[in-house]
GROMACS .gro file of C-alpha atoms in nm:
model
  356
    1UNK     CA    1  -2.875  -1.369   2.880
    2UNK     CA    2  -3.048  -1.488   2.574
    3UNK     CA    3  -3.044  -1.534   2.176
    4UNK     CA    4  -2.680  -1.495   2.180
    5UNK     CA    5  -2.577  -1.540   1.794
    6UNK     CA    6  -2.263  -1.444   1.632
    7UNK     CA    7  -2.306  -1.058   1.609
    8UNK     CA    8  -2.578  -1.011   1.895
    9UNK     CA    9  -2.708  -1.092   2.210
   10UNK     CA   10  -3.010  -1.017   2.417
   11UNK     CA   11  -2.934  -0.924   2.784
   12UNK     CA   12  -3.206  -0.842   3.086
   13UNK     CA   13  -3.116  -0.792   3.445
   14UNK     CA   14  -3.350  -0.759   3.749
   15UNK     CA   15  -3.322  -0.453   3.946
   16UNK     CA   16  -3.380  -0.420   4.315
   17UNK     CA   17  -3.502  -0.066   4.432
   18UNK     CA   18  -3.603   0.043   4.103
   19UNK     CA   19  -3.789   0.329   4.239
   20UNK     CA   20  -3.422   0.465   4.267
   21UNK     CA   21  -3.303   0.390   3.947
   22UNK     CA   22  -3.282   0.675   3.664
   23UNK     CA   23  -3.115   0.472   3.403
   24UNK     CA   24  -2.895   0.181   3.336
   25UNK     CA   25  -2.606   0.107   3.087
   26UNK     CA   26  -2.442  -0.226   3.013
   27UNK     CA   27  -2.076  -0.228   2.914
   28UNK     CA   28  -1.934  -0.517   2.728
   29UNK     CA   29  -1.564  -0.601   2.620
   30UNK     CA   30  -1.394  -0.886   2.431
   31UNK     CA   31  -1.148  -1.072   2.622
   32UNK     CA   32  -0.921  -1.045   2.316
   33UNK     CA   33  -0.936  -0.675   2.361
   34UNK     CA   34  -1.033  -0.565   2.013
   35UNK     CA   35  -1.394  -0.484   2.083
   36UNK     CA   36  -1.524  -0.238   2.372
   37UNK     CA   37  -1.901  -0.086   2.392
   38UNK     CA   38  -2.156   0.035   2.597
   39UNK     CA   39  -2.554   0.051   2.526
   40UNK     CA   40  -2.849   0.223   2.731
   41UNK     CA   41  -3.100  -0.043   2.845
   42UNK     CA   42  -3.471   0.019   2.861
   43UNK     CA   43  -3.617   0.033   3.206
   44UNK     CA   44  -3.960  -0.132   3.230
   45UNK     CA   45  -4.062  -0.185   3.581
   46UNK     CA   46  -3.791  -0.364   3.775
   47UNK     CA   47  -3.609  -0.483   3.455
   48UNK     CA   48  -3.365  -0.337   3.253
   49UNK     CA   49  -3.330  -0.497   2.883
   50UNK     CA   50  -3.080  -0.437   2.586
   51UNK     CA   51  -2.972  -0.576   2.263
   52UNK     CA   52  -2.565  -0.594   2.224
   53UNK     CA   53  -2.484  -0.549   1.865
   54UNK     CA   54  -2.202  -0.576   1.622
   55UNK     CA   55  -2.043  -0.841   1.839
   56UNK     CA   56  -1.763  -1.058   1.687
   57UNK     CA   57  -1.811  -1.415   1.640
   58UNK     CA   58  -1.687  -1.698   1.834
   59UNK     CA   59  -1.567  -1.453   2.100
   60UNK     CA   60  -1.607  -1.436   2.473
   61UNK     CA   61  -1.724  -1.095   2.613
   62UNK     CA   62  -1.767  -0.968   2.976
   63UNK     CA   63  -2.042  -0.798   3.048
   64UNK     CA   64  -2.158  -0.556   3.355
   65UNK     CA   65  -2.434  -0.291   3.421
   66UNK     CA   66  -2.410   0.038   3.565
   67UNK     CA   67  -2.681   0.225   3.711
   68UNK     CA   68  -2.751   0.603   3.742
   69UNK     CA   69  -2.946   0.622   4.048
   70UNK     CA   70  -3.146   0.909   4.159
   71UNK     CA   71  -2.915   1.011   4.418
   72UNK     CA   72  -2.619   1.087   4.185
   73UNK     CA   73  -2.448   0.746   4.258
   74UNK     CA   74  -2.336   0.463   4.007
   75UNK     CA   75  -2.368   0.164   4.143
   76UNK     CA   76  -2.225  -0.129   3.937
   77UNK     CA   77  -2.304  -0.500   3.901
   78UNK     CA   78  -2.126  -0.765   3.909
   79UNK     CA   79  -1.948  -0.928   3.569
   80UNK     CA   80  -2.075  -1.193   3.383
   81UNK     CA   81  -1.906  -1.350   3.051
   82UNK     CA   82  -2.084  -1.536   2.748
   83UNK     CA   83  -1.936  -1.640   2.431
   84UNK     CA   84  -2.082  -1.574   2.057
   85UNK     CA   85  -2.153  -1.845   1.838
   86UNK     CA   86  -1.956  -1.913   1.511
   87UNK     CA   87  -2.023  -1.680   1.256
   88UNK     CA   88  -2.040  -1.706   0.876
   89UNK     CA   89  -1.710  -1.649   0.742
   90UNK     CA   90  -1.563  -1.355   0.894
   91UNK     CA   91  -1.421  -1.271   0.543
   92UNK     CA   92  -1.501  -1.323   0.185
   93UNK     CA   93  -1.155  -1.557   0.155
   94UNK     CA   94  -1.111  -1.781   0.472
   95UNK     CA   95  -0.796  -1.848   0.334
   96UNK     CA   96  -0.644  -1.519   0.306
   97UNK     CA   97  -0.471  -1.415   0.612
   98UNK     CA   98  -0.428  -1.051   0.535
   99UNK     CA   99  -0.780  -0.985   0.570
  100UNK     CA  100  -0.949  -0.783   0.819
  101UNK     CA  101  -1.316  -0.881   0.929
  102UNK     CA  102  -1.631  -0.768   0.727
  103UNK     CA  103  -1.808  -0.461   0.901
  104UNK     CA  104  -2.158  -0.541   0.981
  105UNK     CA  105  -2.417  -0.255   0.864
  106UNK     CA  106  -2.182  -0.069   0.659
  107UNK     CA  107  -2.337   0.197   0.437
  108UNK     CA  108  -2.359   0.186   0.047
  109UNK     CA  109  -2.065   0.436   0.048
  110UNK     CA  110  -1.814   0.173   0.157
  111UNK     CA  111  -1.678  -0.065  -0.085
  112UNK     CA  112  -1.466  -0.381  -0.045
  113UNK     CA  113  -1.306  -0.461  -0.373
  114UNK     CA  114  -1.038  -0.754  -0.447
  115UNK     CA  115  -0.790  -0.713  -0.768
  116UNK     CA  116  -0.622  -0.986  -0.940
  117UNK     CA  117  -0.342  -1.024  -1.167
  118UNK     CA  118  -0.325  -1.141  -1.493
  119UNK     CA  119  -0.276  -1.500  -1.393
  120UNK     CA  120  -0.591  -1.451  -1.167
  121UNK     CA  121  -0.399  -1.451  -0.856
  122UNK     CA  122  -0.512  -1.208  -0.582
  123UNK     CA  123  -0.298  -0.852  -0.587
  124UNK     CA  124  -0.473  -0.683  -0.295
  125UNK     CA  125  -0.790  -0.609  -0.142
  126UNK     CA  126  -0.924  -0.246  -0.020
  127UNK     CA  127  -1.191  -0.114   0.191
  128UNK     CA  128  -1.278   0.215   0.011
  129UNK     CA  129  -1.519   0.497   0.108
  130UNK     CA  130  -1.682   0.678  -0.164
  131UNK     CA  131  -1.814   0.954   0.034
  132UNK     CA  132  -1.446   1.063   0.179
  133UNK     CA  133  -1.231   0.915  -0.140
  134UNK     CA  134  -1.034   0.712   0.106
  135UNK     CA  135  -0.912   0.382   0.109
  136UNK     CA  136  -0.912   0.274   0.522
  137UNK     CA  137  -0.702  -0.020   0.459
  138UNK     CA  138  -0.547  -0.184   0.192
  139UNK     CA  139  -0.443  -0.556   0.233
  140UNK     CA  140  -0.218  -0.783   0.048
  141UNK     CA  141   0.036  -1.048   0.096
  142UNK     CA  142   0.386  -1.004   0.013
  143UNK     CA  143   0.666  -1.233  -0.077
  144UNK     CA  144   1.035  -1.219  -0.217
  145UNK     CA  145   0.894  -1.309  -0.543
  146UNK     CA  146   0.693  -0.987  -0.572
  147UNK     CA  147   1.011  -0.799  -0.565
  148UNK     CA  148   1.215  -0.664  -0.835
  149UNK     CA  149   1.341  -0.384  -0.986
  150UNK     CA  150   1.254  -0.063  -1.169
  151UNK     CA  151   0.962   0.164  -1.190
  152UNK     CA  152   0.713   0.258  -1.468
  153UNK     CA  153   0.656   0.620  -1.563
  154UNK     CA  154   0.375   0.675  -1.304
  155UNK     CA  155   0.065   0.500  -1.497
  156UNK     CA  156  -0.191   0.656  -1.290
  157UNK     CA  157  -0.577   0.594  -1.391
  158UNK     CA  158  -0.907   0.581  -1.243
  159UNK     CA  159  -0.985   0.257  -1.110
  160UNK     CA  160  -1.206   0.043  -1.290
  161UNK     CA  161  -1.553  -0.063  -1.182
  162UNK     CA  162  -1.599   0.263  -0.942
  163UNK     CA  163  -1.737   0.586  -1.067
  164UNK     CA  164  -1.493   0.852  -1.162
  165UNK     CA  165  -1.722   1.086  -0.969
  166UNK     CA  166  -1.651   0.871  -0.638
  167UNK     CA  167  -1.259   0.919  -0.668
  168UNK     CA  168  -1.023   1.193  -0.685
  169UNK     CA  169  -0.869   1.286  -1.036
  170UNK     CA  170  -0.505   1.195  -0.961
  171UNK     CA  171  -0.463   1.023  -1.299
  172UNK     CA  172  -0.414   1.377  -1.473
  173UNK     CA  173  -0.170   1.510  -1.223
  174UNK     CA  174  -0.081   1.500  -0.872
  175UNK     CA  175  -0.265   1.694  -0.589
  176UNK     CA  176  -0.098   2.008  -0.678
  177UNK     CA  177  -0.124   2.163  -0.334
  178UNK     CA  178   0.137   2.298  -0.119
  179UNK     CA  179   0.168   2.307   0.247
  180UNK     CA  180   0.434   2.586   0.329
  181UNK     CA  181   0.751   2.464   0.160
  182UNK     CA  182   0.597   2.107   0.129
  183UNK     CA  183   0.309   1.968  -0.092
  184UNK     CA  184   0.137   1.644  -0.101
  185UNK     CA  185   0.211   1.385  -0.311
  186UNK     CA  186   0.040   1.083  -0.431
  187UNK     CA  187   0.089   0.813  -0.133
  188UNK     CA  188   0.030   0.461  -0.261
  189UNK     CA  189  -0.115   0.244   0.024
  190UNK     CA  190   0.016  -0.065  -0.150
  191UNK     CA  191   0.352   0.075  -0.272
  192UNK     CA  192   0.443   0.009  -0.647
  193UNK     CA  193   0.768  -0.121  -0.523
  194UNK     CA  194   0.583  -0.405  -0.359
  195UNK     CA  195   0.494  -0.523  -0.670
  196UNK     CA  196   0.753  -0.469  -0.932
  197UNK     CA  197   0.841  -0.811  -1.044
  198UNK     CA  198   0.716  -0.684  -1.349
  199UNK     CA  199   0.723  -0.290  -1.351
  200UNK     CA  200   0.483  -0.336  -1.651
  201UNK     CA  201   0.251  -0.609  -1.554
  202UNK     CA  202  -0.084  -0.593  -1.411
  203UNK     CA  203   0.022  -0.657  -1.023
  204UNK     CA  204   0.226  -0.336  -1.031
  205UNK     CA  205  -0.022  -0.135  -1.274
  206UNK     CA  206  -0.319  -0.187  -1.027
  207UNK     CA  207  -0.118  -0.012  -0.756
  208UNK     CA  208  -0.140   0.296  -0.941
  209UNK     CA  209  -0.522   0.305  -0.936
  210UNK     CA  210  -0.676   0.612  -0.799
  211UNK     CA  211  -0.829   0.470  -0.506
  212UNK     CA  212  -0.484   0.329  -0.357
  213UNK     CA  213  -0.386   0.685  -0.358
  214UNK     CA  214  -0.407   0.943  -0.041
  215UNK     CA  215  -0.265   1.287   0.005
  216UNK     CA  216   0.090   1.241   0.185
  217UNK     CA  217   0.315   1.515   0.262
  218UNK     CA  218   0.622   1.440   0.056
  219UNK     CA  219   0.903   1.595   0.243
  220UNK     CA  220   0.952   1.424   0.588
  221UNK     CA  221   0.703   1.190   0.541
  222UNK     CA  222   0.622   1.008   0.213
  223UNK     CA  223   0.987   1.061   0.096
  224UNK     CA  224   1.111   1.012   0.448
  225UNK     CA  225   1.001   0.792   0.758
  226UNK     CA  226   0.708   0.612   0.528
  227UNK     CA  227   0.976   0.523   0.252
  228UNK     CA  228   1.191   0.387   0.519
  229UNK     CA  229   0.893   0.181   0.649
  230UNK     CA  230   0.805   0.054   0.323
  231UNK     CA  231   1.167  -0.072   0.287
  232UNK     CA  232   1.174  -0.212   0.598
  233UNK     CA  233   0.879  -0.428   0.531
  234UNK     CA  234   1.041  -0.562   0.204
  235UNK     CA  235   1.321  -0.699   0.368
  236UNK     CA  236   1.105  -0.922   0.592
  237UNK     CA  237   1.069  -1.120   0.286
  238UNK     CA  238   1.435  -1.244   0.298
  239UNK     CA  239   1.366  -1.404   0.615
  240UNK     CA  240   1.015  -1.545   0.592
  241UNK     CA  241   0.775  -1.714   0.332
  242UNK     CA  242   0.513  -1.437   0.334
  243UNK     CA  243   0.465  -1.121   0.525
  244UNK     CA  244   0.050  -1.018   0.544
  245UNK     CA  245   0.045  -0.673   0.525
  246UNK     CA  246  -0.247  -0.397   0.580
  247UNK     CA  247  -0.181  -0.066   0.550
  248UNK     CA  248  -0.435   0.223   0.623
  249UNK     CA  249  -0.518   0.588   0.612
  250UNK     CA  250  -0.751   0.701   0.909
  251UNK     CA  251  -0.907   1.041   0.919
  252UNK     CA  252  -1.060   1.019   1.275
  253UNK     CA  253  -0.958   0.742   1.561
  254UNK     CA  254  -1.249   0.576   1.719
  255UNK     CA  255  -1.459   0.819   1.921
  256UNK     CA  256  -1.207   1.089   1.844
  257UNK     CA  257  -1.286   1.434   1.748
  258UNK     CA  258  -0.996   1.532   1.526
  259UNK     CA  259  -1.035   1.819   1.322
  260UNK     CA  260  -0.974   1.663   0.893
  261UNK     CA  261  -0.781   1.933   0.666
  262UNK     CA  262  -0.971   1.928   0.316
  263UNK     CA  263  -0.768   2.025   0.012
  264UNK     CA  264  -0.891   2.081  -0.350
  265UNK     CA  265  -0.692   1.896  -0.584
  266UNK     CA  266  -0.571   2.105  -0.915
  267UNK     CA  267  -0.768   1.862  -1.143
  268UNK     CA  268  -1.079   1.796  -0.938
  269UNK     CA  269  -1.355   2.041  -0.788
  270UNK     CA  270  -1.439   1.774  -0.525
  271UNK     CA  271  -1.287   1.808  -0.141
  272UNK     CA  272  -1.038   1.542  -0.049
  273UNK     CA  273  -0.962   1.505   0.301
  274UNK     CA  274  -0.623   1.462   0.417
  275UNK     CA  275  -0.569   1.166   0.662
  276UNK     CA  276  -0.468   1.258   1.037
  277UNK     CA  277  -0.275   0.890   1.086
  278UNK     CA  278  -0.117   0.624   0.876
  279UNK     CA  279  -0.059   0.259   0.986
  280UNK     CA  280   0.085  -0.063   0.898
  281UNK     CA  281   0.005  -0.373   1.064
  282UNK     CA  282   0.203  -0.708   0.981
  283UNK     CA  283   0.164  -1.069   1.035
  284UNK     CA  284   0.375  -1.372   0.987
  285UNK     CA  285   0.260  -1.742   1.055
  286UNK     CA  286   0.428  -2.072   1.120
  287UNK     CA  287   0.261  -2.393   1.009
  288UNK     CA  288   0.284  -2.759   1.088
  289UNK     CA  289   0.473  -2.898   0.798
  290UNK     CA  290   0.250  -3.219   0.736
  291UNK     CA  291  -0.073  -3.062   0.777
  292UNK     CA  292  -0.025  -2.692   0.683
  293UNK     CA  293  -0.233  -2.576   0.973
  294UNK     CA  294  -0.121  -2.243   1.156
  295UNK     CA  295   0.075  -2.346   1.477
  296UNK     CA  296   0.189  -2.001   1.563
  297UNK     CA  297   0.206  -1.627   1.438
  298UNK     CA  298   0.350  -1.273   1.541
  299UNK     CA  299   0.231  -0.957   1.468
  300UNK     CA  300   0.337  -0.602   1.540
  301UNK     CA  301   0.192  -0.241   1.408
  302UNK     CA  302   0.335   0.081   1.315
  303UNK     CA  303   0.106   0.413   1.409
  304UNK     CA  304   0.221   0.747   1.217
  305UNK     CA  305   0.064   1.064   1.272
  306UNK     CA  306   0.081   1.270   0.961
  307UNK     CA  307   0.309   1.541   0.978
  308UNK     CA  308   0.671   1.612   0.898
  309UNK     CA  309   0.948   1.396   1.078
  310UNK     CA  310   1.293   1.516   1.070
  311UNK     CA  311   1.416   1.150   1.082
  312UNK     CA  312   1.343   0.802   0.907
  313UNK     CA  313   1.326   0.573   1.214
  314UNK     CA  314   0.972   0.435   1.249
  315UNK     CA  315   1.061   0.188   1.526
  316UNK     CA  316   0.958   0.476   1.796
  317UNK     CA  317   0.612   0.430   1.665
  318UNK     CA  318   0.560   0.084   1.685
  319UNK     CA  319   0.225  -0.039   1.870
  320UNK     CA  320   0.052  -0.375   1.914
  321UNK     CA  321  -0.191  -0.495   1.629
  322UNK     CA  322  -0.443  -0.494   1.940
  323UNK     CA  323  -0.405  -0.127   2.042
  324UNK     CA  324  -0.437  -0.060   1.648
  325UNK     CA  325  -0.742  -0.228   1.653
  326UNK     CA  326  -0.865  -0.009   1.924
  327UNK     CA  327  -0.768   0.315   1.740
  328UNK     CA  328  -0.921   0.204   1.407
  329UNK     CA  329  -1.213  -0.005   1.503
  330UNK     CA  330  -1.087  -0.315   1.268
  331UNK     CA  331  -1.050  -0.657   1.365
  332UNK     CA  332  -0.734  -0.749   1.173
  333UNK     CA  333  -0.608  -1.091   1.086
  334UNK     CA  334  -0.985  -1.204   1.152
  335UNK     CA  335  -0.895  -1.547   0.949
  336UNK     CA  336  -0.627  -1.677   1.239
  337UNK     CA  337  -0.752  -1.911   1.483
  338UNK     CA  338  -0.865  -1.700   1.784
  339UNK     CA  339  -0.630  -1.836   2.034
  340UNK     CA  340  -0.332  -1.782   1.806
  341UNK     CA  341  -0.483  -1.439   1.700
  342UNK     CA  342  -0.537  -1.321   2.075
  343UNK     CA  343  -0.204  -1.393   2.163
  344UNK     CA  344  -0.030  -1.274   1.855
  345UNK     CA  345  -0.177  -0.923   1.855
  346UNK     CA  346  -0.024  -0.812   2.192
  347UNK     CA  347   0.339  -0.785   2.050
  348UNK     CA  348   0.468  -0.465   2.009
  349UNK     CA  349   0.837  -0.496   1.937
  350UNK     CA  350   0.991  -0.469   1.568
  351UNK     CA  351   1.267  -0.694   1.674
  352UNK     CA  352   1.036  -0.959   1.830
  353UNK     CA  353   0.862  -0.949   1.518
  354UNK     CA  354   1.140  -0.955   1.252
  355UNK     CA  355   1.317  -1.252   1.409
  356UNK     CA  356   0.986  -1.453   1.444
   0.00000   0.00000   0.00000
């Protein structure tokens, strides 16, 4: 093992009986369970060499090799471990615990944007794909002080700073597409009710940006189980200082080949994909009273296939954050201390999380 950095490592192994080697791949996975990959090695003589890329910083990995032999067998090497170096900051704002880690090597179609209220306080951050017109995650802190009553009259608008050609026009009306007796509504990722301390203030107005909307089945989803989940998240603020929230829409899971439905909204000629899944991952932290440092944390996730549900109970769909990281490929709550993050992200019980 050599040249280990925050994001890559070079690995070389010596082979015995190399004449019988048809190929070699290295498999590596992080001890916190959030990153699993494999790479095909280059074999020259009796040496197999590969570069392990897109590694998480300050993370311990386990590595082993698998040989494809000419006789059809697949012998496996012993395991070894290595730890990457501390990286540059994993997020743009290291004190914002809601932020997932940056994605290395992302294309020009991927935009990360943070929005601020009229007092220059952070409102929410989104990770938006201009090629699919979808925010794959929207992250924000939620407190009791963010909540109020009332709702503006749906002041949807194009998101400032992003070309309208990279957005779906839902500011001149909703999607206008029916699915049998159901229809697609403008589904908020960060709900306007999460920012209605002033229904006409900047923070609430920004939840009506077009990039914060995805097509959601209204009956049995947006108006049912999803609405119930949103309300349950808000209720958590009565017993804790801050709930850190990431809400996301997923077209396909990691390595998945799910088919994606496309619709044409009535006010736009572009084809708009319908997410196959929606999720929320939630974080609470406890701090040392004198230093303010994080001493412990708890998380939980909810993963909902996008379909009509007959009831509104979301608790049957809870997962650990570690599981949702595997499904989405994102490293959530990356600003937590590593050892606290790894432990906290194993919980899948709503009741354990809510009572933390």
